[in-house]
Coordinates of C-alpha atoms in Angstrom, one line a residue:
M1 CA -40.1 11.5 -23.5
D2 CA -40.1 7.7 -24.0
V3 CA -38.8 8.2 -27.5
E4 CA -35.8 10.2 -26.1
Y5 CA -35.0 7.6 -23.5
N6 CA -35.3 4.9 -26.1
N7 CA -33.0 6.8 -28.4
V8 CA -30.4 7.1 -25.7
A9 CA -30.5 3.4 -24.9
N10 CA -30.5 2.5 -28.5
A11 CA -27.5 4.7 -29.3
I12 CA -25.5 3.2 -26.4
V13 CA -26.4 -0.4 -27.4
N14 CA -25.7 0.2 -31.1
S15 CA -22.3 1.8 -30.4
A16 CA -21.4 -0.9 -28.0
Q17 CA -22.3 -3.6 -30.5
E18 CA -20.1 -1.9 -33.1
G19 CA -17.2 -1.4 -30.8
F20 CA -17.4 -5.1 -29.7
M21 CA -17.5 -6.4 -33.2
F22 CA -14.3 -4.5 -34.1
N23 CA -12.6 -5.2 -30.8
D24 CA -12.3 -1.5 -30.2
G25 CA -11.7 -1.3 -26.5
S26 CA -11.0 2.5 -26.6
A27 CA -14.4 3.2 -28.2
L28 CA -16.1 1.0 -25.5
A29 CA -14.3 2.8 -22.7
K30 CA -16.0 6.0 -23.9
L31 CA -19.4 4.3 -23.5
F32 CA -18.9 2.5 -20.3
V33 CA -17.9 5.4 -18.1
F34 CA -17.9 5.7 -14.3
D35 CA -17.3 9.4 -13.5
E36 CA -20.1 10.8 -11.3
Q37 CA -21.2 13.7 -13.6
T38 CA -21.7 11.5 -16.6
L39 CA -23.4 8.8 -14.6
S40 CA -25.8 11.3 -13.1
M41 CA -26.7 12.7 -16.6
L42 CA -27.2 9.2 -18.1
S43 CA -29.2 8.1 -15.1
A44 CA -31.7 10.9 -15.7
K45 CA -32.1 9.9 -19.3
L46 CA -32.5 6.2 -18.6
S47 CA -34.7 6.4 -15.5
N48 CA -38.0 5.4 -17.2
I49 CA -36.7 2.3 -18.9
V50 CA -37.7 -0.9 -17.2
D51 CA -36.2 -3.7 -19.2
F52 CA -32.9 -3.2 -20.9
D53 CA -32.9 -6.7 -22.2
A54 CA -35.3 -5.5 -24.9
Y55 CA -32.4 -3.3 -26.2
T56 CA -29.4 -5.5 -25.6
V57 CA -31.1 -8.5 -27.4
L58 CA -29.6 -6.9 -30.5
I59 CA -26.1 -7.7 -29.3
S60 CA -24.9 -11.0 -30.7
D61 CA -22.5 -12.0 -27.9
V62 CA -24.5 -13.3 -24.9
V63 CA -22.0 -12.3 -22.2
F64 CA -21.4 -8.9 -23.7
S65 CA -25.2 -8.4 -23.9
Q66 CA -25.5 -9.3 -20.2
F67 CA -22.7 -6.9 -19.3
T68 CA -24.3 -4.0 -21.3
S69 CA -27.7 -4.6 -19.7
T70 CA -26.2 -4.8 -16.2
Y71 CA -24.3 -1.6 -16.8
L72 CA -27.3 0.3 -18.0
S73 CA -29.4 -0.9 -15.1
Y74 CA -26.7 0.2 -12.7
V75 CA -26.6 3.6 -14.3
R76 CA -30.4 4.0 -14.3
D77 CA -30.6 3.2 -10.5
I78 CA -27.5 5.0 -9.3
R79 CA -29.2 8.1 -8.0
S80 CA -31.6 6.2 -5.8
M81 CA -29.1 3.6 -4.3
Q82 CA -27.4 3.8 -0.9
E83 CA -23.6 3.4 -1.0
D84 CA -23.7 -0.3 0.1
E85 CA -26.3 -1.3 -2.5
R86 CA -24.4 0.7 -5.1
H87 CA -21.2 -1.2 -4.2
K88 CA -22.9 -4.6 -4.5
R89 CA -24.3 -3.7 -7.9
L90 CA -20.9 -2.6 -9.1
C91 CA -19.4 -5.8 -7.8
R92 CA -22.0 -7.7 -9.9
L93 CA -21.1 -5.7 -12.9
A94 CA -17.4 -6.4 -12.4
E95 CA -18.2 -10.1 -12.1
V96 CA -20.0 -10.1 -15.4
F97 CA -17.0 -8.2 -17.0
S98 CA -14.7 -10.8 -15.6
A99 CA -16.7 -13.5 -17.4
L100 CA -16.5 -11.4 -20.6
M101 CA -12.7 -11.2 -20.3
V102 CA -12.5 -15.0 -20.1
T103 CA -14.3 -15.3 -23.4
S104 CA -12.2 -12.5 -25.2
Q105 CA -8.9 -12.8 -26.9
G106 CA -6.0 -10.4 -26.3
P107 CA -5.8 -7.2 -24.3
W108 CA -8.3 -5.1 -26.2
L109 CA -10.8 -4.9 -23.4
I110 CA -8.3 -3.5 -20.9
P111 CA -9.4 0.1 -21.6
V112 CA -12.8 -0.8 -20.3
M113 CA -11.4 -2.8 -17.4
R114 CA -9.3 0.0 -15.9
P115 CA -12.0 2.5 -15.1
L116 CA -14.3 -0.3 -13.9
A117 CA -11.7 -1.7 -11.5
L118 CA -10.8 1.8 -10.3
A119 CA -14.5 2.6 -9.7
L120 CA -14.9 -0.7 -7.8
S121 CA -12.0 0.2 -5.5
S122 CA -13.4 3.7 -4.8
S123 CA -16.9 2.3 -4.3
A124 CA -15.5 -0.1 -1.6
Q125 CA -14.1 2.9 0.3
M126 CA -17.3 4.9 0.0
A127 CA -19.4 2.0 1.1
F128 CA -17.1 1.4 4.1
N129 CA -17.3 5.1 5.0
A130 CA -21.1 4.8 5.0
T131 CA -21.4 1.5 6.8
Q132 CA -18.1 0.9 8.7
D133 CA -18.3 -2.7 7.4
S134 CA -15.0 -4.1 6.2
A135 CA -16.9 -6.7 4.2
M136 CA -17.2 -4.0 1.5
F137 CA -13.5 -4.3 0.9
A138 CA -13.6 -8.1 1.0
Q139 CA -16.3 -8.1 -1.7
A140 CA -14.2 -5.9 -4.0
A141 CA -11.1 -7.9 -3.3
S142 CA -12.8 -11.1 -4.2
V143 CA -13.9 -9.7 -7.5
L144 CA -10.5 -8.3 -8.3
L145 CA -8.8 -11.5 -7.4
R146 CA -11.0 -13.4 -9.8
L147 CA -10.3 -10.9 -12.5
L148 CA -6.5 -11.1 -11.9
I149 CA -6.6 -14.9 -12.1
D150 CA -8.3 -14.6 -15.5
L151 CA -5.7 -12.1 -16.7
L152 CA -2.7 -14.1 -15.6
S153 CA -4.1 -17.3 -17.1
D154 CA -3.5 -15.8 -20.6
S155 CA 0.1 -17.1 -20.8
S156 CA 0.1 -18.7 -24.2
T157 CA 0.9 -15.5 -26.1
P158 CA 3.7 -12.9 -25.8
L159 CA 3.1 -10.5 -22.8
E160 CA 2.4 -7.4 -24.9
E161 CA -0.2 -9.3 -26.9
S162 CA -2.0 -10.9 -23.9
K163 CA -4.5 -9.9 -21.2
R164 CA -1.6 -10.0 -18.8
M165 CA -1.0 -6.4 -19.8
G166 CA -3.8 -5.5 -17.4
S167 CA -2.5 -7.6 -14.5
M168 CA -0.2 -5.0 -12.9
F169 CA -3.0 -2.4 -12.7
V170 CA -5.4 -4.9 -11.1
A171 CA -2.8 -6.4 -8.8
G172 CA -2.0 -2.9 -7.5
L173 CA -5.7 -2.3 -6.7
L174 CA -5.9 -5.7 -5.1
L175 CA -3.0 -5.0 -2.8
R176 CA -4.5 -1.6 -2.0
I177 CA -7.9 -3.1 -1.0
S178 CA -6.4 -6.1 0.7
L179 CA -4.8 -3.8 3.3
R180 CA -8.3 -2.7 4.3
T181 CA -9.9 -6.2 4.7
S182 CA -10.5 -7.7 8.1
A183 CA -8.8 -10.9 6.9
A184 CA -5.0 -11.1 6.7
P185 CA -3.8 -9.2 3.7
G186 CA -2.1 -12.3 2.3
A187 CA -5.4 -14.0 1.9
Y188 CA -6.1 -11.8 -1.1
A189 CA -2.6 -10.5 -1.9
S190 CA -0.8 -13.8 -2.7
K191 CA -2.0 -13.7 -6.3
A192 CA -0.9 -10.1 -6.7
L193 CA 2.6 -11.1 -5.7
E194 CA 2.9 -13.2 -8.9
V195 CA 3.0 -9.9 -10.9
K196 CA 6.2 -9.0 -9.0
S197 CA 8.3 -10.5 -11.8
F198 CA 6.9 -7.8 -14.1
S199 CA 7.3 -4.9 -11.7
S200 CA 10.3 -3.3 -13.5
S201 CA 9.4 -4.3 -17.0
N202 CA 9.1 -1.4 -19.5
T203 CA 6.4 -3.3 -21.2
F204 CA 4.0 -1.9 -18.6
S205 CA 3.3 1.8 -18.3
Q206 CA 5.3 3.9 -15.8
R207 CA 2.1 4.7 -14.0
D208 CA 1.3 1.0 -13.5
R209 CA 4.8 0.2 -12.4
V210 CA 5.0 3.0 -9.9
S211 CA 1.5 2.3 -8.5
Y212 CA 2.1 -1.5 -8.2
N213 CA 5.5 -1.0 -6.5
Y214 CA 4.0 1.5 -4.0
W215 CA 1.2 -0.8 -2.9
L216 CA 3.5 -3.8 -2.9
G217 CA 5.9 -1.9 -0.7
R218 CA 3.1 -1.0 1.7
Y219 CA 2.0 -4.6 1.8
Y220 CA 5.5 -5.8 2.7
L221 CA 5.6 -3.1 5.4
T222 CA 2.4 -4.4 6.9
C223 CA 4.0 -7.8 7.0
Y224 CA 7.1 -6.4 8.6
Y225 CA 9.3 -7.3 5.6
V226 CA 11.1 -4.0 5.9
D227 CA 13.9 -4.5 3.4
K228 CA 11.5 -5.7 0.7
A229 CA 9.2 -2.8 1.5
R230 CA 12.0 -0.3 1.2
T231 CA 13.1 -1.7 -2.2
H232 CA 9.7 -1.3 -3.7
L233 CA 8.9 2.0 -2.1
E234 CA 12.2 3.4 -3.2
Y235 CA 11.5 2.3 -6.8
A236 CA 8.1 4.0 -6.6
F237 CA 9.6 7.2 -5.2
V238 CA 12.4 7.4 -7.7
N239 CA 10.3 6.6 -10.7
C240 CA 7.3 8.7 -9.8
P241 CA 7.4 11.9 -12.0
A242 CA 8.5 15.0 -10.2
W243 CA 5.3 16.9 -11.1
H244 CA 3.3 14.3 -9.1
Y245 CA 4.3 16.1 -5.9
H246 CA 1.6 14.8 -3.7
N247 CA 2.1 11.2 -4.9
K248 CA 5.8 11.4 -4.1
R249 CA 5.0 12.9 -0.7
A250 CA 2.6 10.0 0.0
I251 CA 5.2 7.5 -1.0
L252 CA 7.9 9.2 1.1
R253 CA 5.8 8.8 4.2
H254 CA 6.0 5.1 4.0
L255 CA 9.6 5.0 2.6
F256 CA 10.5 7.1 5.7
V257 CA 9.2 4.3 8.0
A258 CA 11.0 1.5 6.2
S259 CA 14.2 3.5 6.0
L260 CA 14.1 4.7 9.6
I261 CA 13.8 1.1 10.9
R262 CA 17.0 0.3 8.9
G263 CA 18.8 3.3 10.2
L264 CA 18.7 5.2 6.9
L265 CA 17.6 8.7 7.8
P266 CA 16.4 11.2 5.2
T267 CA 18.0 14.6 5.2
E268 CA 16.3 17.7 6.4
Q269 CA 16.5 19.0 2.8
V270 CA 14.3 16.1 1.6
L271 CA 11.8 16.6 4.4
E272 CA 11.6 20.3 3.6
Q273 CA 11.3 19.7 -0.1
Y274 CA 8.2 17.6 0.3
E275 CA 6.8 19.6 3.2
M276 CA 6.7 16.6 5.5
E277 CA 4.9 17.0 8.8
P278 CA 7.2 18.2 11.7
V279 CA 6.7 14.9 13.5
Y280 CA 9.1 13.2 11.1
S281 CA 12.0 15.5 12.1
Q282 CA 11.2 14.9 15.7
L283 CA 11.3 11.1 15.2
I284 CA 14.6 11.3 13.5
L285 CA 16.1 13.4 16.3
H286 CA 14.9 10.9 19.0
F287 CA 15.9 7.9 17.0
S288 CA 19.4 9.0 16.3
K289 CA 20.0 10.0 20.0
G290 CA 18.5 6.7 21.3
N291 CA 15.8 8.7 23.2
I292 CA 13.3 5.9 23.5
A293 CA 10.8 7.6 25.7
G294 CA 10.8 10.8 23.5
F295 CA 10.3 8.7 20.4
Q296 CA 7.4 6.7 21.8
R297 CA 5.8 9.8 23.3
T298 CA 5.9 11.5 19.9
L299 CA 4.3 8.5 18.3
V300 CA 1.5 8.4 21.0
D301 CA 0.9 12.2 20.5
N302 CA 0.4 11.5 16.8
V303 CA -1.3 8.2 17.1
D304 CA -4.2 9.1 14.8
F305 CA -2.0 10.2 12.0
F306 CA 0.3 7.2 12.0
R307 CA -2.7 4.8 12.4
S308 CA -4.3 6.4 9.4
Q309 CA -1.0 5.6 7.5
G310 CA -1.0 2.0 8.9
N311 CA 2.5 2.6 10.4
Y312 CA 1.9 3.1 14.1
L313 CA 2.5 -0.4 15.3
I314 CA 5.6 -1.1 13.2
L315 CA 7.2 2.1 14.3
M316 CA 6.5 1.4 17.9
E317 CA 7.7 -2.3 17.8
R318 CA 10.6 -2.3 15.4
T319 CA 12.5 0.8 16.4
E320 CA 13.2 0.1 20.1
I321 CA 16.2 -2.3 19.7
P322 CA 17.9 -0.1 17.1
M323 CA 17.5 2.9 19.4
Y324 CA 19.1 1.0 22.3
R325 CA 22.0 0.4 19.8
N326 CA 22.2 4.1 19.1
L327 CA 22.1 4.9 22.8
L328 CA 25.0 2.4 23.6
R329 CA 27.0 4.0 20.8
R330 CA 26.6 7.4 22.4
V331 CA 27.7 6.0 25.8
S332 CA 30.8 4.6 24.1
L333 CA 31.6 7.9 22.3
I334 CA 31.2 9.9 25.5
N335 CA 34.0 7.7 27.0
A336 CA 36.1 7.8 23.8
G337 CA 39.8 7.6 24.6
S338 CA 39.4 5.8 27.8
E339 CA 38.9 2.1 28.7
R340 CA 35.2 2.7 29.2
S341 CA 34.8 3.3 25.5
R342 CA 35.4 -0.5 25.0
M343 CA 34.6 -1.9 28.4
I344 CA 31.4 -0.3 29.6
P345 CA 30.3 -1.0 33.1
Y346 CA 26.7 -2.3 33.6
S347 CA 26.1 0.6 36.0
D348 CA 26.6 3.1 33.1
I349 CA 24.5 1.0 30.8
L350 CA 21.6 0.7 33.3
T351 CA 21.7 4.4 34.0
A352 CA 21.6 5.2 30.3
F353 CA 18.7 2.8 29.7
R354 CA 16.7 4.2 32.6
V355 CA 17.1 7.8 31.4
S356 CA 16.3 6.9 27.8
T357 CA 13.2 4.9 28.6
Q358 CA 12.2 7.1 31.6
N359 CA 11.7 3.7 33.4
Y360 CA 13.6 4.2 36.6
D361 CA 12.4 0.8 37.9
M362 CA 14.4 -1.1 35.2
D363 CA 16.7 -3.6 36.9
D364 CA 19.8 -5.6 35.8
V365 CA 17.7 -8.5 34.5
E366 CA 15.8 -6.2 32.1
M367 CA 19.0 -4.5 31.1
E368 CA 20.8 -7.7 30.4
S369 CA 17.8 -9.0 28.4
V370 CA 18.2 -5.9 26.1
L371 CA 21.9 -6.4 25.9
A372 CA 21.4 -10.1 24.9
S373 CA 19.0 -9.0 22.1
L374 CA 21.5 -6.4 20.8
L375 CA 24.4 -8.9 20.8
S376 CA 22.4 -11.9 19.4
Q377 CA 21.0 -9.7 16.5
K378 CA 24.5 -8.3 15.8
F379 CA 23.4 -4.7 16.5
V380 CA 26.3 -4.6 18.9
L381 CA 29.5 -6.7 18.5
G382 CA 31.2 -7.8 21.7
Y383 CA 30.6 -9.9 24.9
A384 CA 28.6 -9.4 28.0
F385 CA 30.3 -10.6 31.2
H386 CA 27.6 -11.2 33.8
H387 CA 29.8 -11.8 36.8
Q388 CA 32.2 -8.9 36.1
R389 CA 29.1 -6.7 35.1
I390 CA 30.9 -5.4 32.0
L391 CA 30.1 -5.1 28.3
N392 CA 33.3 -5.7 26.4
L393 CA 33.0 -4.3 22.9
S394 CA 34.8 -5.8 19.9
K395 CA 38.3 -4.4 19.1
K396 CA 38.8 -6.2 15.8
L397 CA 35.5 -5.1 14.2
S398 CA 33.5 -1.9 14.6
P399 CA 31.4 -2.6 17.7
F400 CA 28.4 -0.8 16.2
P401 CA 27.9 -1.9 12.6
S402 CA 25.4 0.1 10.6
I403 CA 21.8 -0.8 11.3
A404 CA 21.2 -1.4 7.6
S405 CA 23.9 -4.1 7.5
V406 CA 22.2 -6.1 10.2
N407 CA 20.2 -9.0 8.9

């Protein structure tokens, strides 16, 4: 049996050395694999080998020899490791690969890098699921950050001939993981933002551009940069191929949030086309009517779903003022043709606010505070007259500019 195990190790090492000598990243990607079925099969065949250095000593490059030995050790032990230990070992493997990328020239190792980086991202999630320790994400983010820095540093050659060709893929994964760390996302994501200048370049694959824009949009949404989030999420949604139905649906969930906050409501046809959950239609109805209590109650009833998407807080915090705007517009339209359509008594406004919020203890001070926010942010154009207790809406301009036009 030892001969068989030795033959497997020898075959991998010899093929790796040949692929490395000829800068054949595609060949190496077929050797350094990370799918579970192949890993399990190889683990069984390598289980009785103690020292892989005895095999990798034949590899001329010291760093690549270390990478190969570390990979084979990882594969050998994979069946006996807990998820957190497996993640730590994979982080170590990625660190050695990052050192290998520094010593290499050009983008030829990117085919090896992609499955390794993706496996690292998945490993962080599985380790977190097993331990509930967000440090697992931080470990992966630190390794990916170091790798991204190395990729972006290769700036002396044309983009398509440099290691920067792998930067968008890694940056997307870094943004993805940074959203799960206990630290502020920007602590890891700032370097990933440097790739933004490439985000629409056709030099990168459509898959990388869509994925990067999706995670960049989600990052901006987390930071409450709603317009930036919408720009990148819309790019991802439009450019994601139609046959990736589930991916487009996932993008639409976050694009919905960014669009709703800016008053840009998707049609029922779009929601039906992607089989969006009924809660989205309910939110649109409450938002457009200015039904604040109904909107917030719907959010609370679906708190687990929206928290899993990372959108609960922003929906709760950033929709209230626009809904007050929609409510005032309805009050004005109800009185269309009369003086009350332009000069709305405080009594009407207070009644509307109380009914909308279901807060019947709201007083004039709270009501005027909301009006002041609406007027100062230009959601409503006009003047509030405290002593006369009247809201005088603008006659020269539309008193209710579109929410999307408000900065």
